[in-house]
Amino acid sequence: LWLWFALAFHRLVVDSFVVSNTLAISPALLGYSNSAIAKSNRLQFKSSTRIELKMGHELNPQKPHTIRGVLFDIDGTLCHSDPVHFEVFRELLLEMGFNGGTPIDEDFFKRRINGRHNALICADLFPDWDAQKTEEWSVMKEAKFREKAVGRLEPMPGLEAFMTWIDQNNIKKAAVTNAPRLNAEFMLDVINRRSWFSELIIGDECERAKPDPLPYLEAMRRLGLRPGETLVLEDSPSGAAAGVASGAWTVGVMSTQ
């Protein structure tokens, strides 16, 4: 899926590998010319002079700039929260009689909900709702998420080691999310990383949320970064589209795909 997605948008730097739901970054190679070899669902690394995917598709012939900043999505990237979101949406929509009373499945969740901004979700699922009803329902839904998420969220495997490497190399960092601020701060507190990020960018607080690139561009502006020296980590097509459109090197983390 992510190979197709990368080729569709013509820009991807592969500096991580994912096995099942595990995020495992190769920190020693970030900021240097390198190449990735794709084998099954794994990505392994070796030294090289340019970034390429050894499947006959050269993704970018130019030498990459040194990475000076990393921008993280939160849901599904820092912690595997999507199962809780799916559970909440499934219960609430069932109670409302959505879809004729048939519970939504994971495919519906991935296509219509995952990674999207609340306003867009509600406009899609409930086109007759006004802004006030959308806001009230969204607030209720997010409160239910926080209630159900207590004790269930943990950092993605491999994340702590990557963050340690970021600190050791003085890499700038920000969290960029479509989650409401209360949710974002809740999840960062759960993994004990709220104060670690220099900036927290909330899509709702920008003029446009993801998939628009504006939240990532705002993070770069605040950190003093250029797109070519910035790495974006995302788990959803919506978020990855925002990263790609911002001009940053964008990695798809397959925790939710």
mmCIF file with all atom_site columns, C-alpha atoms in Angstrom, residues 87-234:
data_model
loop_
_atom_site.group_PDB
_atom_site.id
_atom_site.type_symbol
_atom_site.label_atom_id
_atom_site.label_alt_id
_atom_site.label_comp_id
_atom_site.label_asym_id
_atom_site.label_entity_id
_atom_site.label_seq_id
_atom_site.pdbx_PDB_ins_code
_atom_site.Cartn_x
_atom_site.Cartn_y
_atom_site.Cartn_z
_atom_site.occupancy
_atom_site.B_iso_or_equiv
_atom_site.pdbx_formal_charge
_atom_site.auth_seq_id
_atom_site.auth_comp_id
_atom_site.auth_asym_id
_atom_site.auth_atom_id
_atom_site.pdbx_PDB_model_num
ATOM 1   C CA . GLU A 1 87  ? -14.174 0.924  19.052 1.00 0.00 ? 87  GLU A CA 1
ATOM 2   C CA . VAL A 1 88  ? -15.589 4.347  19.954 1.00 0.00 ? 88  VAL A CA 1
ATOM 3   C CA . PHE A 1 89  ? -16.824 5.128  16.434 1.00 0.00 ? 89  PHE A CA 1
ATOM 4   C CA . ARG A 1 90  ? -18.318 1.661  16.068 1.00 0.00 ? 90  ARG A CA 1
ATOM 5   C CA . GLU A 1 91  ? -20.275 1.958  19.333 1.00 0.00 ? 91  GLU A CA 1
ATOM 6   C CA . LEU A 1 92  ? -21.491 5.522  18.792 1.00 0.00 ? 92  LEU A CA 1
ATOM 7   C CA . LEU A 1 93  ? -22.549 5.005  15.176 1.00 0.00 ? 93  LEU A CA 1
ATOM 8   C CA . LEU A 1 94  ? -24.352 1.799  16.108 1.00 0.00 ? 94  LEU A CA 1
ATOM 9   C CA . GLU A 1 95  ? -26.250 3.626  18.862 1.00 0.00 ? 95  GLU A CA 1
ATOM 10  C CA . MET A 1 96  ? -27.287 6.262  16.322 1.00 0.00 ? 96  MET A CA 1
ATOM 11  C CA . GLY A 1 97  ? -28.565 3.680  13.850 1.00 0.00 ? 97  GLY A CA 1
ATOM 12  C CA . PHE A 1 98  ? -25.982 4.708  11.257 1.00 0.00 ? 98  PHE A CA 1
ATOM 13  C CA . ASN A 1 99  ? -25.714 2.418  8.230  1.00 0.00 ? 99  ASN A CA 1
ATOM 14  C CA . GLY A 1 100 ? -29.121 0.926  8.957  1.00 0.00 ? 100 GLY A CA 1
ATOM 15  C CA . GLY A 1 101 ? -27.939 -0.325 12.334 1.00 0.00 ? 101 GLY A CA 1
ATOM 16  C CA . THR A 1 102 ? -25.135 -2.425 10.841 1.00 0.00 ? 102 THR A CA 1
ATOM 17  C CA . PRO A 1 103 ? -21.844 -1.904 12.726 1.00 0.00 ? 103 PRO A CA 1
ATOM 18  C CA . ILE A 1 104 ? -19.040 -0.344 10.707 1.00 0.00 ? 104 ILE A CA 1
ATOM 19  C CA . ASP A 1 105 ? -16.054 -2.583 9.960  1.00 0.00 ? 105 ASP A CA 1
ATOM 20  C CA . GLU A 1 106 ? -12.337 -1.814 9.901  1.00 0.00 ? 106 GLU A CA 1
ATOM 21  C CA . ASP A 1 107 ? -12.345 -1.212 6.162  1.00 0.00 ? 107 ASP A CA 1
ATOM 22  C CA . PHE A 1 108 ? -14.977 1.506  6.575  1.00 0.00 ? 108 PHE A CA 1
ATOM 23  C CA . PHE A 1 109 ? -12.967 3.009  9.432  1.00 0.00 ? 109 PHE A CA 1
ATOM 24  C CA . LYS A 1 110 ? -9.792  3.150  7.340  1.00 0.00 ? 110 LYS A CA 1
ATOM 25  C CA . ARG A 1 111 ? -11.531 4.595  4.277  1.00 0.00 ? 111 ARG A CA 1
ATOM 26  C CA . ARG A 1 112 ? -13.855 7.121  5.873  1.00 0.00 ? 112 ARG A CA 1
ATOM 27  C CA . ILE A 1 113 ? -12.478 7.979  9.322  1.00 0.00 ? 113 ILE A CA 1
ATOM 28  C CA . ASN A 1 114 ? -8.819  7.163  9.986  1.00 0.00 ? 114 ASN A CA 1
ATOM 29  C CA . GLY A 1 115 ? -6.554  10.218 10.000 1.00 0.00 ? 115 GLY A CA 1
ATOM 30  C CA . ARG A 1 116 ? -9.314  12.634 9.019  1.00 0.00 ? 116 ARG A CA 1
ATOM 31  C CA . HIS A 1 117 ? -10.296 15.828 10.730 1.00 0.00 ? 117 HIS A CA 1
ATOM 32  C CA . ASN A 1 118 ? -13.513 15.631 12.821 1.00 0.00 ? 118 ASN A CA 1
ATOM 33  C CA . ALA A 1 119 ? -15.259 18.282 10.753 1.00 0.00 ? 119 ALA A CA 1
ATOM 34  C CA . LEU A 1 120 ? -14.558 16.365 7.543  1.00 0.00 ? 120 LEU A CA 1
ATOM 35  C CA . ILE A 1 121 ? -15.689 13.079 9.073  1.00 0.00 ? 121 ILE A CA 1
ATOM 36  C CA . CYS A 1 122 ? -18.989 14.563 10.203 1.00 0.00 ? 122 CYS A CA 1
ATOM 37  C CA . ALA A 1 123 ? -19.534 16.376 6.902  1.00 0.00 ? 123 ALA A CA 1
ATOM 38  C CA . ASP A 1 124 ? -19.063 13.046 5.143  1.00 0.00 ? 124 ASP A CA 1
ATOM 39  C CA . LEU A 1 125 ? -21.134 10.854 7.463  1.00 0.00 ? 125 LEU A CA 1
ATOM 40  C CA . PHE A 1 126 ? -23.753 13.424 8.502  1.00 0.00 ? 126 PHE A CA 1
ATOM 41  C CA . PRO A 1 127 ? -24.046 16.029 5.714  1.00 0.00 ? 127 PRO A CA 1
ATOM 42  C CA . ASP A 1 128 ? -27.196 17.547 7.248  1.00 0.00 ? 128 ASP A CA 1
ATOM 43  C CA . TRP A 1 129 ? -25.510 18.495 10.531 1.00 0.00 ? 129 TRP A CA 1
ATOM 44  C CA . ASP A 1 130 ? -24.710 22.125 11.250 1.00 0.00 ? 130 ASP A CA 1
ATOM 45  C CA . ALA A 1 131 ? -21.445 23.323 12.826 1.00 0.00 ? 131 ALA A CA 1
ATOM 46  C CA . GLN A 1 132 ? -22.851 23.346 16.358 1.00 0.00 ? 132 GLN A CA 1
ATOM 47  C CA . LYS A 1 133 ? -24.082 19.749 16.232 1.00 0.00 ? 133 LYS A CA 1
ATOM 48  C CA . THR A 1 134 ? -20.798 18.634 14.680 1.00 0.00 ? 134 THR A CA 1
ATOM 49  C CA . GLU A 1 135 ? -18.834 20.310 17.462 1.00 0.00 ? 135 GLU A CA 1
ATOM 50  C CA . GLU A 1 136 ? -21.033 18.906 20.246 1.00 0.00 ? 136 GLU A CA 1
ATOM 51  C CA . TRP A 1 137 ? -20.840 15.365 18.884 1.00 0.00 ? 137 TRP A CA 1
ATOM 52  C CA . SER A 1 138 ? -17.091 15.619 18.331 1.00 0.00 ? 138 SER A CA 1
ATOM 53  C CA . VAL A 1 139 ? -16.487 16.790 21.894 1.00 0.00 ? 139 VAL A CA 1
ATOM 54  C CA . MET A 1 140 ? -18.568 13.907 23.245 1.00 0.00 ? 140 MET A CA 1
ATOM 55  C CA . LYS A 1 141 ? -16.801 11.393 21.010 1.00 0.00 ? 141 LYS A CA 1
ATOM 56  C CA . GLU A 1 142 ? -13.321 12.561 22.001 1.00 0.00 ? 142 GLU A CA 1
ATOM 57  C CA . ALA A 1 143 ? -14.195 12.447 25.702 1.00 0.00 ? 143 ALA A CA 1
ATOM 58  C CA . LYS A 1 144 ? -15.331 8.843  25.218 1.00 0.00 ? 144 LYS A CA 1
ATOM 59  C CA . PHE A 1 145 ? -12.030 8.076  23.483 1.00 0.00 ? 145 PHE A CA 1
ATOM 60  C CA . ARG A 1 146 ? -9.987  9.417  26.400 1.00 0.00 ? 146 ARG A CA 1
ATOM 61  C CA . GLU A 1 147 ? -12.113 7.436  28.837 1.00 0.00 ? 147 GLU A CA 1
ATOM 62  C CA . LYS A 1 148 ? -11.626 4.173  26.931 1.00 0.00 ? 148 LYS A CA 1
ATOM 63  C CA . ALA A 1 149 ? -7.941  4.792  26.217 1.00 0.00 ? 149 ALA A CA 1
ATOM 64  C CA . VAL A 1 150 ? -6.857  4.918  29.868 1.00 0.00 ? 150 VAL A CA 1
ATOM 65  C CA . GLY A 1 151 ? -4.372  2.120  30.474 1.00 0.00 ? 151 GLY A CA 1
ATOM 66  C CA . ARG A 1 152 ? -4.458  0.941  26.854 1.00 0.00 ? 152 ARG A CA 1
ATOM 67  C CA . LEU A 1 153 ? -1.924  3.159  25.081 1.00 0.00 ? 153 LEU A CA 1
ATOM 68  C CA . GLU A 1 154 ? 1.812   2.541  24.940 1.00 0.00 ? 154 GLU A CA 1
ATOM 69  C CA . PRO A 1 155 ? 4.634   4.026  22.842 1.00 0.00 ? 155 PRO A CA 1
ATOM 70  C CA . MET A 1 156 ? 5.182   2.247  19.540 1.00 0.00 ? 156 MET A CA 1
ATOM 71  C CA . PRO A 1 157 ? 8.002   -0.313 19.794 1.00 0.00 ? 157 PRO A CA 1
ATOM 72  C CA . GLY A 1 158 ? 11.274  1.254  18.651 1.00 0.00 ? 158 GLY A CA 1
ATOM 73  C CA . LEU A 1 159 ? 10.084  4.788  19.351 1.00 0.00 ? 159 LEU A CA 1
ATOM 74  C CA . GLU A 1 160 ? 12.050  5.389  22.557 1.00 0.00 ? 160 GLU A CA 1
ATOM 75  C CA . ALA A 1 161 ? 15.361  4.429  20.943 1.00 0.00 ? 161 ALA A CA 1
ATOM 76  C CA . PHE A 1 162 ? 14.673  6.733  18.005 1.00 0.00 ? 162 PHE A CA 1
ATOM 77  C CA . MET A 1 163 ? 13.808  9.618  20.314 1.00 0.00 ? 163 MET A CA 1
ATOM 78  C CA . THR A 1 164 ? 17.029  9.060  22.254 1.00 0.00 ? 164 THR A CA 1
ATOM 79  C CA . TRP A 1 165 ? 18.972  9.279  18.998 1.00 0.00 ? 165 TRP A CA 1
ATOM 80  C CA . ILE A 1 166 ? 17.147  12.487 18.090 1.00 0.00 ? 166 ILE A CA 1
ATOM 81  C CA . ASP A 1 167 ? 18.224  14.037 21.392 1.00 0.00 ? 167 ASP A CA 1
ATOM 82  C CA . GLN A 1 168 ? 21.809  12.847 21.017 1.00 0.00 ? 168 GLN A CA 1
ATOM 83  C CA . ASN A 1 169 ? 22.032  14.494 17.594 1.00 0.00 ? 169 ASN A CA 1
ATOM 84  C CA . ASN A 1 170 ? 20.212  17.745 18.448 1.00 0.00 ? 170 ASN A CA 1
ATOM 85  C CA . ILE A 1 171 ? 17.458  17.125 15.925 1.00 0.00 ? 171 ILE A CA 1
ATOM 86  C CA . LYS A 1 172 ? 14.478  19.478 16.167 1.00 0.00 ? 172 LYS A CA 1
ATOM 87  C CA . LYS A 1 173 ? 11.097  17.876 16.754 1.00 0.00 ? 173 LYS A CA 1
ATOM 88  C CA . ALA A 1 174 ? 7.392   18.662 16.745 1.00 0.00 ? 174 ALA A CA 1
ATOM 89  C CA . ALA A 1 175 ? 4.127   16.749 16.958 1.00 0.00 ? 175 ALA A CA 1
ATOM 90  C CA . VAL A 1 176 ? 1.602   17.557 14.223 1.00 0.00 ? 176 VAL A CA 1
ATOM 91  C CA . THR A 1 177 ? -1.881  16.110 14.520 1.00 0.00 ? 177 THR A CA 1
ATOM 92  C CA . ASN A 1 178 ? -5.512  16.394 13.475 1.00 0.00 ? 178 ASN A CA 1
ATOM 93  C CA . ALA A 1 179 ? -6.513  15.260 16.959 1.00 0.00 ? 179 ALA A CA 1
ATOM 94  C CA . PRO A 1 180 ? -8.152  17.880 19.207 1.00 0.00 ? 180 PRO A CA 1
ATOM 95  C CA . ARG A 1 181 ? -5.739  19.467 21.685 1.00 0.00 ? 181 ARG A CA 1
ATOM 96  C CA . LEU A 1 182 ? -7.178  17.622 24.694 1.00 0.00 ? 182 LEU A CA 1
ATOM 97  C CA . ASN A 1 183 ? -6.650  14.280 22.948 1.00 0.00 ? 183 ASN A CA 1
ATOM 98  C CA . ALA A 1 184 ? -3.189  15.180 21.692 1.00 0.00 ? 184 ALA A CA 1
ATOM 99  C CA . GLU A 1 185 ? -2.016  16.288 25.129 1.00 0.00 ? 185 GLU A CA 1
ATOM 100 C CA . PHE A 1 186 ? -3.626  13.228 26.710 1.00 0.00 ? 186 PHE A CA 1
ATOM 101 C CA . MET A 1 187 ? -1.755  10.836 24.385 1.00 0.00 ? 187 MET A CA 1
ATOM 102 C CA . LEU A 1 188 ? 1.548   12.666 24.799 1.00 0.00 ? 188 LEU A CA 1
ATOM 103 C CA . ASP A 1 189 ? 1.101   12.537 28.570 1.00 0.00 ? 189 ASP A CA 1
ATOM 104 C CA . VAL A 1 190 ? 0.372   8.793  28.424 1.00 0.00 ? 190 VAL A CA 1
ATOM 105 C CA . ILE A 1 191 ? 3.732   8.157  26.724 1.00 0.00 ? 191 ILE A CA 1
ATOM 106 C CA . ASN A 1 192 ? 5.395   10.807 28.906 1.00 0.00 ? 192 ASN A CA 1
ATOM 107 C CA . ARG A 1 193 ? 6.501   12.954 25.960 1.00 0.00 ? 193 ARG A CA 1
ATOM 108 C CA . ARG A 1 194 ? 4.452   16.157 26.030 1.00 0.00 ? 194 ARG A CA 1
ATOM 109 C CA . SER A 1 195 ? 7.355   18.309 27.221 1.00 0.00 ? 195 SER A CA 1
ATOM 110 C CA . TRP A 1 196 ? 9.808   16.549 24.882 1.00 0.00 ? 196 TRP A CA 1
ATOM 111 C CA . PHE A 1 197 ? 8.327   18.189 21.789 1.00 0.00 ? 197 PHE A CA 1
ATOM 112 C CA . SER A 1 198 ? 9.319   21.766 21.080 1.00 0.00 ? 198 SER A CA 1
ATOM 113 C CA . GLU A 1 199 ? 6.013   22.404 19.321 1.00 0.00 ? 199 GLU A CA 1
ATOM 114 C CA . LEU A 1 200 ? 2.568   20.806 19.196 1.00 0.00 ? 200 LEU A CA 1
ATOM 115 C CA . ILE A 1 201 ? 0.610   21.741 16.071 1.00 0.00 ? 201 ILE A CA 1
ATOM 116 C CA . ILE A 1 202 ? -3.145  21.061 16.109 1.00 0.00 ? 202 ILE A CA 1
ATOM 117 C CA . GLY A 1 203 ? -4.936  20.862 12.770 1.00 0.00 ? 203 GLY A CA 1
ATOM 118 C CA . ASP A 1 204 ? -8.100  22.445 14.193 1.00 0.00 ? 204 ASP A CA 1
ATOM 119 C CA . GLU A 1 205 ? -6.055  25.459 15.267 1.00 0.00 ? 205 GLU A CA 1
ATOM 120 C CA . CYS A 1 206 ? -4.660  26.029 11.771 1.00 0.00 ? 206 CYS A CA 1
ATOM 121 C CA . GLU A 1 207 ? -6.615  27.621 8.945  1.00 0.00 ? 207 GLU A CA 1
ATOM 122 C CA . ARG A 1 208 ? -6.681  24.188 7.268  1.00 0.00 ? 208 ARG A CA 1
ATOM 123 C CA . ALA A 1 209 ? -6.018  20.747 8.747  1.00 0.00 ? 209 ALA A CA 1
ATOM 124 C CA . LYS A 1 210 ? -4.457  17.666 7.125  1.00 0.00 ? 210 LYS A CA 1
ATOM 125 C CA . PRO A 1 211 ? -4.558  16.540 4.325  1.00 0.00 ? 211 PRO A CA 1
ATOM 126 C CA . ASP A 1 212 ? -3.650  20.160 3.620  1.00 0.00 ? 212 ASP A CA 1
ATOM 127 C CA . PRO A 1 213 ? 0.100   20.658 4.196  1.00 0.00 ? 213 PRO A CA 1
ATOM 128 C CA . LEU A 1 214 ? -0.436  23.795 6.292  1.00 0.00 ? 214 LEU A CA 1
ATOM 129 C CA . PRO A 1 215 ? 0.017   22.114 9.725  1.00 0.00 ? 215 PRO A CA 1
ATOM 130 C CA . TYR A 1 216 ? 3.372   20.684 8.649  1.00 0.00 ? 216 TYR A CA 1
ATOM 131 C CA . LEU A 1 217 ? 4.429   23.952 7.055  1.00 0.00 ? 217 LEU A CA 1
ATOM 132 C CA . GLU A 1 218 ? 3.532   25.739 10.292 1.00 0.00 ? 218 GLU A CA 1
ATOM 133 C CA . ALA A 1 219 ? 5.667   23.281 12.276 1.00 0.00 ? 219 ALA A CA 1
ATOM 134 C CA . MET A 1 220 ? 8.604   23.919 9.941  1.00 0.00 ? 220 MET A CA 1
ATOM 135 C CA . ARG A 1 221 ? 8.114   27.675 10.279 1.00 0.00 ? 221 ARG A CA 1
ATOM 136 C CA . ARG A 1 222 ? 8.167   27.510 14.069 1.00 0.00 ? 222 ARG A CA 1
ATOM 137 C CA . LEU A 1 223 ? 11.242  25.271 14.135 1.00 0.00 ? 223 LEU A CA 1
ATOM 138 C CA . GLY A 1 224 ? 13.119  27.197 11.457 1.00 0.00 ? 224 GLY A CA 1
ATOM 139 C CA . LEU A 1 225 ? 13.275  24.254 9.043  1.00 0.00 ? 225 LEU A CA 1
ATOM 140 C CA . ARG A 1 226 ? 13.144  23.890 5.270  1.00 0.00 ? 226 ARG A CA 1
ATOM 141 C CA . PRO A 1 227 ? 11.170  21.027 3.695  1.00 0.00 ? 227 PRO A CA 1
ATOM 142 C CA . GLY A 1 228 ? 14.292  19.385 2.285  1.00 0.00 ? 228 GLY A CA 1
ATOM 143 C CA . GLU A 1 229 ? 15.804  18.985 5.758  1.00 0.00 ? 229 GLU A CA 1
ATOM 144 C CA . THR A 1 230 ? 12.591  17.763 7.415  1.00 0.00 ? 230 THR A CA 1
ATOM 145 C CA . LEU A 1 231 ? 11.337  14.210 7.932  1.00 0.00 ? 231 LEU A CA 1
ATOM 146 C CA . VAL A 1 232 ? 7.611   13.530 8.429  1.00 0.00 ? 232 VAL A CA 1
ATOM 147 C CA . LEU A 1 233 ? 6.366   10.283 10.013 1.00 0.00 ? 233 LEU A CA 1
ATOM 148 C CA . GLU A 1 234 ? 2.730   9.406  9.298  1.00 0.00 ? 234 GLU A CA 1
#
